[in-house]
Short mmCIF file of C-alpha atoms in Angstrom, two decimals:
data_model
loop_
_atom_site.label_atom_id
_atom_site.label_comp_id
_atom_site.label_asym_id
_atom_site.label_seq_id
_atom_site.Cartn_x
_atom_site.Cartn_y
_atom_site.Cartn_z
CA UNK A 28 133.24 75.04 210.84
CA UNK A 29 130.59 75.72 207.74
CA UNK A 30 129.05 78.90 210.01
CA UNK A 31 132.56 79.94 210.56
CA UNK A 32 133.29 80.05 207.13
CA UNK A 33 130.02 81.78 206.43
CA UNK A 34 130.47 84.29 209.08
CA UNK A 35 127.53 83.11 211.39
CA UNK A 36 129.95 82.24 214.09
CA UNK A 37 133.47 81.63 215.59
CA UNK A 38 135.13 78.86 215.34
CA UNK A 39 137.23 77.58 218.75
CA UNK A 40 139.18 74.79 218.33
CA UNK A 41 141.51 72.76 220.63
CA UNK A 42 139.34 72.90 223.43
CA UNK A 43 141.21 70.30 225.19
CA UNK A 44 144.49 72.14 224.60
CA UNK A 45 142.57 75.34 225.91
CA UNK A 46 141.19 73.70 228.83
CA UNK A 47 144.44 72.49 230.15
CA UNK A 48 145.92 75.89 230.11
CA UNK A 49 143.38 77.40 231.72
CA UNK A 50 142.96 81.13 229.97
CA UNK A 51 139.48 82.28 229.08
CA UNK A 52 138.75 82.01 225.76
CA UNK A 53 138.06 85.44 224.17
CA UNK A 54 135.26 85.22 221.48
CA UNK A 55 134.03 88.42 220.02
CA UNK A 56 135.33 90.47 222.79
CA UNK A 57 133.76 88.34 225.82
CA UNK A 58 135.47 86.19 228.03
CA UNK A 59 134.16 82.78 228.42
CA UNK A 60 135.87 79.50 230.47
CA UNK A 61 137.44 77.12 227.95
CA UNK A 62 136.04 74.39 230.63
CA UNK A 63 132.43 75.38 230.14
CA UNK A 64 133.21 75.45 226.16
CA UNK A 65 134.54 71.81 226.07
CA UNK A 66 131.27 70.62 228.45
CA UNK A 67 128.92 72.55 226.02
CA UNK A 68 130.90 70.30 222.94
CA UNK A 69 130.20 67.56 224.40
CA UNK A 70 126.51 67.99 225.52
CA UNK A 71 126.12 69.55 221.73
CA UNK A 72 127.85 66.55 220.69
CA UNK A 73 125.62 63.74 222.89
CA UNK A 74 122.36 65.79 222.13
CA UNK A 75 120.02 63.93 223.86
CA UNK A 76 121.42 60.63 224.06
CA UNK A 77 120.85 58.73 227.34
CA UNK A 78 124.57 57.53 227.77
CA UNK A 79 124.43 54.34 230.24
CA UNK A 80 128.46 54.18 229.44
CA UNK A 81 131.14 56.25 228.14
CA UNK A 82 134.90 56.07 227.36
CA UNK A 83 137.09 59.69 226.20
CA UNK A 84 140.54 59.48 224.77
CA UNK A 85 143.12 61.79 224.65
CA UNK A 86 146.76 61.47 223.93
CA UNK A 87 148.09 61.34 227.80
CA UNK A 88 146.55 60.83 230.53
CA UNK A 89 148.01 63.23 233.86
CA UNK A 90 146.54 64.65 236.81
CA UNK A 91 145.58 67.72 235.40
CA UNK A 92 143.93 66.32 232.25
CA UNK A 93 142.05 64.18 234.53
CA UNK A 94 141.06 67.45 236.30
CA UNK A 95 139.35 68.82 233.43
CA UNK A 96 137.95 66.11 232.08
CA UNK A 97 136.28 65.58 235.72
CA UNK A 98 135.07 68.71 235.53
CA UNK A 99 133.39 68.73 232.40
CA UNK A 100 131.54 65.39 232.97
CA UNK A 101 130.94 67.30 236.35
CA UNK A 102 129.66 70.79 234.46
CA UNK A 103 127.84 69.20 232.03
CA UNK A 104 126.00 66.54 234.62
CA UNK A 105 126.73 63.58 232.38
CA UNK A 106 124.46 60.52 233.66
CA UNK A 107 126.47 58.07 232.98
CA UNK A 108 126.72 54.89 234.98
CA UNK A 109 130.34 54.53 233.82
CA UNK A 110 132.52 56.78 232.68
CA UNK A 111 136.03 56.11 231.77
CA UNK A 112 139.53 57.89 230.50
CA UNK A 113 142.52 56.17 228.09
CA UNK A 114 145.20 57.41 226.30
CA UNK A 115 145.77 57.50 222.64
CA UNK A 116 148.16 54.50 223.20
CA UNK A 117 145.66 52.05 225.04
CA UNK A 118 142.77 52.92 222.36
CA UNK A 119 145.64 51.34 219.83
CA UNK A 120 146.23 48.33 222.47
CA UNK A 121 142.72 47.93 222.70
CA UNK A 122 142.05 48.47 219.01
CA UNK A 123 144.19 45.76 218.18
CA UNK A 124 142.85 43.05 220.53
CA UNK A 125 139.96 43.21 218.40
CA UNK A 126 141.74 42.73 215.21
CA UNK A 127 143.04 39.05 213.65
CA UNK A 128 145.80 37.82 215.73
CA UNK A 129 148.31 37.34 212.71
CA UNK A 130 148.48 41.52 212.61
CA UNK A 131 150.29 42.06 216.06
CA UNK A 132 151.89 38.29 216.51
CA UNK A 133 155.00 41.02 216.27
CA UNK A 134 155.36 44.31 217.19
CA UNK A 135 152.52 46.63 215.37
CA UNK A 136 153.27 50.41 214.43
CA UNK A 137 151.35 53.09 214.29
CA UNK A 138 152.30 56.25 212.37
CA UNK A 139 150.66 59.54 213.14
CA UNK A 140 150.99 62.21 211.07
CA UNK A 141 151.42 65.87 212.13
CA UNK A 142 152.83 69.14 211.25
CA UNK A 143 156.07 69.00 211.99
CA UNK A 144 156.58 65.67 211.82
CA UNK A 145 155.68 62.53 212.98
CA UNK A 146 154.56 60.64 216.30
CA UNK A 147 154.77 56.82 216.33
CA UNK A 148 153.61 53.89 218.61
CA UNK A 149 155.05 50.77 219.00
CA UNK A 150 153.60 48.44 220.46
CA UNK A 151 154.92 44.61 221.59
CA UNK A 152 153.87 41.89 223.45
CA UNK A 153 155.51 39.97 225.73
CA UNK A 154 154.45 36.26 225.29
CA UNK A 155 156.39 34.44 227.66
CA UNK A 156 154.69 35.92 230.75
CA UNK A 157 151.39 35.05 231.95
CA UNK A 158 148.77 36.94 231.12
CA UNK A 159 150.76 37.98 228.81
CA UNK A 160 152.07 41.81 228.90
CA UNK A 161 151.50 44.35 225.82
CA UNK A 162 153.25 47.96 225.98
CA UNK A 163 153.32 50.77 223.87
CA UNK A 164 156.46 53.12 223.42
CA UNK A 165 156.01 56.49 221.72
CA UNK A 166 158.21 58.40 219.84
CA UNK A 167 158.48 61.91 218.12
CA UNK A 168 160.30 62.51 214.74
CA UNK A 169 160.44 65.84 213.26
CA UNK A 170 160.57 66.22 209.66
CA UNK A 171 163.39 68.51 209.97
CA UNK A 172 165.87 66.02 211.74
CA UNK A 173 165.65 64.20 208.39
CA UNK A 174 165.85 66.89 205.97
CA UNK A 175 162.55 68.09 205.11
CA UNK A 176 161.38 71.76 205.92
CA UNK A 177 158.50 73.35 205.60
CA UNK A 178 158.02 74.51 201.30
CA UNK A 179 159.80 71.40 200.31
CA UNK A 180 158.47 69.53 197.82
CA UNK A 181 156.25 65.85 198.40
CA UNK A 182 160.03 64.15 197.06
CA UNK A 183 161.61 65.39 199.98
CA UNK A 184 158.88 64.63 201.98
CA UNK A 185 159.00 60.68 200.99
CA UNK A 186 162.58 60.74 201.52
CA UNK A 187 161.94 61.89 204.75
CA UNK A 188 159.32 59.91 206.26
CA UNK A 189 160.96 56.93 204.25
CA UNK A 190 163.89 57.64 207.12
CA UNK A 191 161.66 57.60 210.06
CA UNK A 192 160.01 54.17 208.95
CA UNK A 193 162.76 52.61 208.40
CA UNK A 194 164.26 53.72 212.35
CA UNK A 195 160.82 53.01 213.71
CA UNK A 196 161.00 49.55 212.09
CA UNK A 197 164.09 48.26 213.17
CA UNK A 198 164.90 46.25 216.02
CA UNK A 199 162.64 43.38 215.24
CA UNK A 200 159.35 42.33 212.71
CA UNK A 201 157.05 44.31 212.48
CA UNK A 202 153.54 42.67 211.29
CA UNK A 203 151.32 45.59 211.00
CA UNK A 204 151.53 49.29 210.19
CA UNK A 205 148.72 52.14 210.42
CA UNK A 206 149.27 55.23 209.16
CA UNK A 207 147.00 58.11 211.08
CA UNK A 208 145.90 61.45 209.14
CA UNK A 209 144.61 62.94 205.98
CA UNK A 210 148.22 64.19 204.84
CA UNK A 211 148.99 59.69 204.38
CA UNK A 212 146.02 59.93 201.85
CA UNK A 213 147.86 62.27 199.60
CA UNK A 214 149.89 61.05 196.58
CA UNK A 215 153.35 61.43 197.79
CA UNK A 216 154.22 57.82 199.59
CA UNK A 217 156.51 56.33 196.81
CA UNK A 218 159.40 54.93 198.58
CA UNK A 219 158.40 55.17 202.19
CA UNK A 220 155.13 52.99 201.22
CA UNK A 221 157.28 50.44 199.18
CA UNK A 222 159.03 50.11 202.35
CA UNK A 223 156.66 49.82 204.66
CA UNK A 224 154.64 47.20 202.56
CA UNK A 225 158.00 44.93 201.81
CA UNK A 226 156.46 41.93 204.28
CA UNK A 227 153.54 44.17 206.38
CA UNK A 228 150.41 44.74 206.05
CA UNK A 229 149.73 48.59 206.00
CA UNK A 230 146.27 50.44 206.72
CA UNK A 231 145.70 53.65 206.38
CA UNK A 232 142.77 55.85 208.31
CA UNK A 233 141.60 58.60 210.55
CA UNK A 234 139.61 57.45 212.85
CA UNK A 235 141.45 54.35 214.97
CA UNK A 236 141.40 56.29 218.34
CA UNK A 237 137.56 56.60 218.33
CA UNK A 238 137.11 53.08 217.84
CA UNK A 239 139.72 51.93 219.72
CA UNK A 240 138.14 53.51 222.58
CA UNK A 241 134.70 51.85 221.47
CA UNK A 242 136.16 48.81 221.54
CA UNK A 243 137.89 49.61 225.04
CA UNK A 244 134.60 50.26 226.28
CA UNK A 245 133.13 46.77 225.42
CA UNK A 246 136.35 45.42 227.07
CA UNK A 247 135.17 46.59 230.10
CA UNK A 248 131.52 45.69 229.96
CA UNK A 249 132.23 42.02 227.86
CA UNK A 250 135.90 41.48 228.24
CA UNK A 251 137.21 38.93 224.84
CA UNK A 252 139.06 36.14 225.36
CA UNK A 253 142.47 38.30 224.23
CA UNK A 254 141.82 41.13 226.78
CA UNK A 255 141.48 38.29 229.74
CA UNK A 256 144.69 36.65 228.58
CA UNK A 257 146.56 40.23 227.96
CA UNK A 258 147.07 43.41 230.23
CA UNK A 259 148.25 46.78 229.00
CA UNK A 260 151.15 48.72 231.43
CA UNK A 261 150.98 52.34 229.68
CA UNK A 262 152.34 55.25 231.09
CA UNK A 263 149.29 55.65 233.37
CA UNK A 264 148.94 52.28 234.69
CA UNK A 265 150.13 50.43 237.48
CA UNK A 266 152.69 48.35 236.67
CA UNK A 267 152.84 46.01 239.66
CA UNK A 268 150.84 43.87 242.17
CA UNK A 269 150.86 45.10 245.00
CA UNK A 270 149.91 42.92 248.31
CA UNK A 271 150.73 41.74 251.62
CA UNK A 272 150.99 38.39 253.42
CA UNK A 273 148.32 37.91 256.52
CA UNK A 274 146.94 35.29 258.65
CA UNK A 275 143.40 34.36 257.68
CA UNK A 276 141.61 31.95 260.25
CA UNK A 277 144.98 31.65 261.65
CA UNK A 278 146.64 30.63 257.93
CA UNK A 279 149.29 32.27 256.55
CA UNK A 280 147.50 33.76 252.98
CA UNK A 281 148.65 36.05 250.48
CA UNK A 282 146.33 39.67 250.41
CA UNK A 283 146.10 41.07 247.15
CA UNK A 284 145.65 44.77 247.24
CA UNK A 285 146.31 46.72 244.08
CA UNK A 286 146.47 44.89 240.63
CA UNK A 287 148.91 45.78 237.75
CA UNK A 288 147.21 47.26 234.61
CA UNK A 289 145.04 49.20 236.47
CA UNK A 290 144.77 53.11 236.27
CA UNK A 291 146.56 55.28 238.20
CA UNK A 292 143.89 57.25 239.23
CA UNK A 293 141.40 54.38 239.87
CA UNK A 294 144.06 52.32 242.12
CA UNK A 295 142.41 52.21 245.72
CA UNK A 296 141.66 49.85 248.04
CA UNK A 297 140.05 49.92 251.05
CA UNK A 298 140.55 47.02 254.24
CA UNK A 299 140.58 46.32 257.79
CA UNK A 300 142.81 44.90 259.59
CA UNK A 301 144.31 43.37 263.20
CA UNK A 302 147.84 44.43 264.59
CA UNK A 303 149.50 42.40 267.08
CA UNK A 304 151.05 45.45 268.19
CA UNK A 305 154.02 47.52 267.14
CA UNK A 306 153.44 49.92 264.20
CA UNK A 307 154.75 48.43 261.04
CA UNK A 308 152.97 46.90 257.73
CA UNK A 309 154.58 44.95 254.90
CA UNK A 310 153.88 44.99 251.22
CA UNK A 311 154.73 42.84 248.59
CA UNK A 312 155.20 44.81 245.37
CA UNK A 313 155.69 42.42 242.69
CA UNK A 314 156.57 44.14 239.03
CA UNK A 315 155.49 42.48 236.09
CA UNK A 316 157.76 43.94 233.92
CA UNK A 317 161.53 44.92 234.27
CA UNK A 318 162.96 47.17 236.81
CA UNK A 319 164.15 47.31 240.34
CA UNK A 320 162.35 47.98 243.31
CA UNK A 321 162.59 49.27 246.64
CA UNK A 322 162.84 46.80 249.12
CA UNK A 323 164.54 42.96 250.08
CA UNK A 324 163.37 40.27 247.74
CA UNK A 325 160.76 38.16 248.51
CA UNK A 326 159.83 34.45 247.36
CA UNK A 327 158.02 35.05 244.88
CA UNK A 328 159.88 37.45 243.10
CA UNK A 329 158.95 40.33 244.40
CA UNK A 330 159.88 43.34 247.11
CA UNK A 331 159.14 43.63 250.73
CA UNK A 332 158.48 47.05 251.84
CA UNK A 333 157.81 48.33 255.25
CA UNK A 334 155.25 50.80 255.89
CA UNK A 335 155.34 52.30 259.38
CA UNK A 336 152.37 53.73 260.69
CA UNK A 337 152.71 56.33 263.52
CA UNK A 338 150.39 57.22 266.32
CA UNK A 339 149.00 53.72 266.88
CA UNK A 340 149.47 52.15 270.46
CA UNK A 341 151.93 49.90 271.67
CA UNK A 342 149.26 47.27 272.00
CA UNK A 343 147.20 45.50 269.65
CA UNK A 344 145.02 47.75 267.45
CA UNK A 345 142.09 47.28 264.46
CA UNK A 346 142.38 49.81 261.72
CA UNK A 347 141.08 50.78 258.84
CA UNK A 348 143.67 50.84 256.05
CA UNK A 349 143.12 52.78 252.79
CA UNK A 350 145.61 52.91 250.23
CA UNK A 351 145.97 55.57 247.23
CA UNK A 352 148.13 55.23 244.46
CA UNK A 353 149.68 59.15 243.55
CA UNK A 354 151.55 59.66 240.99
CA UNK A 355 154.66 57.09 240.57
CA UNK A 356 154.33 54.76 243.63
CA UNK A 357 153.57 56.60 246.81
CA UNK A 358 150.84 55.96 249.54
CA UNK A 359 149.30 59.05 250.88
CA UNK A 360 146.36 60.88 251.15
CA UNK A 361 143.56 60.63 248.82
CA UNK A 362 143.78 62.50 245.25
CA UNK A 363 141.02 65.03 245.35
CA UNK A 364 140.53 67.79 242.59
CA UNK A 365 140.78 71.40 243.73
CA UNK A 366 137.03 73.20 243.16
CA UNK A 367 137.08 74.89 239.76
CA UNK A 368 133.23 74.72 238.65
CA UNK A 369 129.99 74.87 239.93
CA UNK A 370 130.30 71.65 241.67
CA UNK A 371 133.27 69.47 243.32
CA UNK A 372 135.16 67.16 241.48
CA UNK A 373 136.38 63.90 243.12
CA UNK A 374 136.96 60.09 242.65
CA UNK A 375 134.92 57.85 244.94
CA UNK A 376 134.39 54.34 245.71
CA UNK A 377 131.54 52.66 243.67
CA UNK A 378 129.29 53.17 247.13
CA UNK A 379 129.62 56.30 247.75
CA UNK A 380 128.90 56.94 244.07
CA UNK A 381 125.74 54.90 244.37
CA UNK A 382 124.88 56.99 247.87
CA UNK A 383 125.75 60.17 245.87
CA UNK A 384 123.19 59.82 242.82
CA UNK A 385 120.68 58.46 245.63
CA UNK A 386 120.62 61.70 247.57
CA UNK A 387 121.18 64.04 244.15
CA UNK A 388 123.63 66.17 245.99
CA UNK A 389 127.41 66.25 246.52
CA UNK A 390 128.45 65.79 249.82
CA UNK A 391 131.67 63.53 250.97
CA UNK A 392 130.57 60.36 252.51
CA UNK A 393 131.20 59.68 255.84
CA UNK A 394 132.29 56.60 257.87
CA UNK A 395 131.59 54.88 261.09
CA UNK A 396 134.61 55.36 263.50
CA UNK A 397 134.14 51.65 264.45
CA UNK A 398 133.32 49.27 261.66
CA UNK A 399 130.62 46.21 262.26
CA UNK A 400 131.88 42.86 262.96
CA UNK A 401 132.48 40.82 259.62
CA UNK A 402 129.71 38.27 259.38
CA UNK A 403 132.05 35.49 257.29
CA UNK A 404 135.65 34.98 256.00
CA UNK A 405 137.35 37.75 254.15
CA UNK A 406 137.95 37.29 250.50
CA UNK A 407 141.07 38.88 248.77
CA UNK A 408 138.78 41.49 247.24
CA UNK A 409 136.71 42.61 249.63
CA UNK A 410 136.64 46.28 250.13
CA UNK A 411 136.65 45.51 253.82
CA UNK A 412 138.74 42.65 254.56
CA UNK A 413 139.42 41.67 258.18
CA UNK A 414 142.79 40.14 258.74
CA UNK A 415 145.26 39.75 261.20
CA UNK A 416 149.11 41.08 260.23
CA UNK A 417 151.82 38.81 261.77
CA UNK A 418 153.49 40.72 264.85
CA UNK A 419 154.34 40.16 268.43
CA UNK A 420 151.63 39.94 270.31
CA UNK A 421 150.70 42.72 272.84
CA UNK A 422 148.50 43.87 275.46
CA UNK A 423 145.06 44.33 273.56
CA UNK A 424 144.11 47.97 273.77
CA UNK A 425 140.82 50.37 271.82
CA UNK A 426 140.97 49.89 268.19
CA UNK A 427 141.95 53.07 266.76
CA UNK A 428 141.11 54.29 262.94
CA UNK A 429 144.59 55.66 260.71
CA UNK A 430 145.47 56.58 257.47
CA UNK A 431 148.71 55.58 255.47
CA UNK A 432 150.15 59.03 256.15
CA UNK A 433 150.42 58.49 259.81
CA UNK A 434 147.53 60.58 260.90
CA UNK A 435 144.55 59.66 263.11
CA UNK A 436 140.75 59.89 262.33
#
């Protein structure tokens, strides 16, 4: 920004913003790729740190933001053993798990000021449930819905955001309130402050993103005593268990395939598995927060729903299942990233990441068509659980190798 201003070089900003859209980036007449321009901020930015970890937030999380964002770490050949994606609202969850407990025993809000208006997050936790469940709910309020436009004086202004506290606020104590930009640090909060300090405590900063997503990061590598008691359901996170009763050693035993809280794009799981013949599978999908689902009820509170698998024979099989979460709740094929840069994009198990740096070269890691014999008992977690679905039994036949979708391997 100082060369800019000095006229030793252009200034491109929004990269993100410019990435997403997709349009080359015109900068004195020549066309550059807005993806290259956000890898070269970011290897500018690292210099030449050696990054064992790293966390990025951004204000949403959606398949094509998690498109670029592979591709840049991809572009810019990050070497990082972990790398990892939240949104603007779980960098204030995981802000706050660090701070006391007395600031968000009620509902927490954070204010973010922009410039039309105002974007807020409010976030709650439900105690009563076990661990216990924290969401965030955004909103947008523009100035003008409340009667300030832009040339209006810093009176309006309070009057205005004085409104949009005071709807934010309702519905319940609040404990804690952030406000988010350099436009809060300004002289003009007379009313709206008195109001928002009348039993809160209020903060006021620029920089709670970043370090929530530091402190999301440590979450991950030394999880505190708060995160292991709470789990965050965002927008992008599963908000269900997902699992399936089996026989193990011939005992009935509950399977536990996808966990709630977990990221869209990281839910996968990967088993094998003995049917008794015919061609169906049933899942337990068990929401932990309200809101119907597909399916008859189960005991323990949650849904049955059938999966039927086509193609398999009529008499008792082994296959490999491998389940993908896409976006909403769907079982398909995996989600790969079309090829947009030098080198393809694509999420992968923690193996065949581990295979991948070993060989220093991209290529998709391939499978035996008939899996080894498991050595000892299946645990719920194993990536390659072997366990026997209850079904009439059939006439044993060659195992066979299928995919959720129906298709054979």
């Amino acid at each position: 920004q100082r060369l800019a201003g000095e006229n030793q070089g252009v200034l491109v900003e929004n990269l993100l913003e410019l990435a997403l859209d997709g349009e080359p980036v015109i900068v004195d007449g020549e066309s550059f790729d807005p993806v290259a321009l956000l890898a070269l901020f970011f290897k500018r930015s690292l210099g030449n740190l050696k990054v064992a970890s790293m966390v990025i937030t951004c204000p949403m999380l959606d398949h094509r933001v998690i498109e670029v964002l592979g591709q840049v770490a991809g572009g810019m050949e990050l070497r990082a053993d972990k790398l990892y994606y939240q949104s603007y609202s779980e960098s204030f969850y995981t802000y706050m798990l660090r701070q006391p407990e007395e600031l968000w025993l009620h509902r927490s809000v954070l204010f973010e000021y922009r410039a039309d208006g105002v974007k807020a997050y409010l976030m709650e936790c439900n105690r009563r449930t076990r661990p216990m469940v924290v969401s965030v709910e955004e909103r947008e309020y523009l100035f003008s819905d409340y009667g300030y436009f832009s040339g209006a004086g810093y009176e309006e202004l309070d009057q205005a955001f004085c409104r949009i506290a005071e709807e934010a606020c309702s519905g319940g104590p609040v404990g804690s309130v952030y406000l988010i930009g350099e436009e809060f640090g300004e002289d003009w909060m007379k009313n709206s402050l008195r109001f928002l300090c009348r039993g809160r405590r209020v903060f006021q900063g620029s920089n709670l993103f970043s370090k929530g997503a530091c402190w999301g990061m440590l979450e991950k590598l030394e999880p505190s005593e708060a995160g292991k008691n709470h789990v965050f359901l965002g927008k992008d996170k599963l908000k269900a268990n997902i699992g399936m009763d089996i026989l193990r050693q011939g005992e009935e035993s509950y399977c536990a395939l996808l966990d709630a809280g977990v990221n869209w794009y990281q839910a996968e799981q990967s088993i094998e598995i003995y049917i008794q013949g015919g061609n169906e599978l049933e899942l337990t999908v068990t929401p932990l927060i309200g809101g119907r689902a597909v399916g008859a009820a189960s005991e323990n509170g949650g849904r049955k729903v059938r999966m039927v698998l086509e193609g398999l024979p009529e008499t008792a099989a082994r296959i490999r299942l491998r389940l993908f979460l896409d976006w909403g709740i769907s079982f398909g094929e995996p989600y790969m990233l079309p090829e947009r840069a030098a080198r393809t994009v694509a999420y992968a198990s923690k193996q065949e990441l581990e295979q991948a740096i070993s060989r220093r070269c991209h290529t998709q890691r391939t499978e035996n068509d008939t899996p080894p014999a498991p050595s000892k008992a299946p645990t719920a977690r194993d990536g390659a659980s072997y366990i026997q679905a209850r079904h009439a039994k059939r006439e044993p036949s060659p195992p066979v190798v299928v995919r959720t979708d129906g298709g054979q391997e």
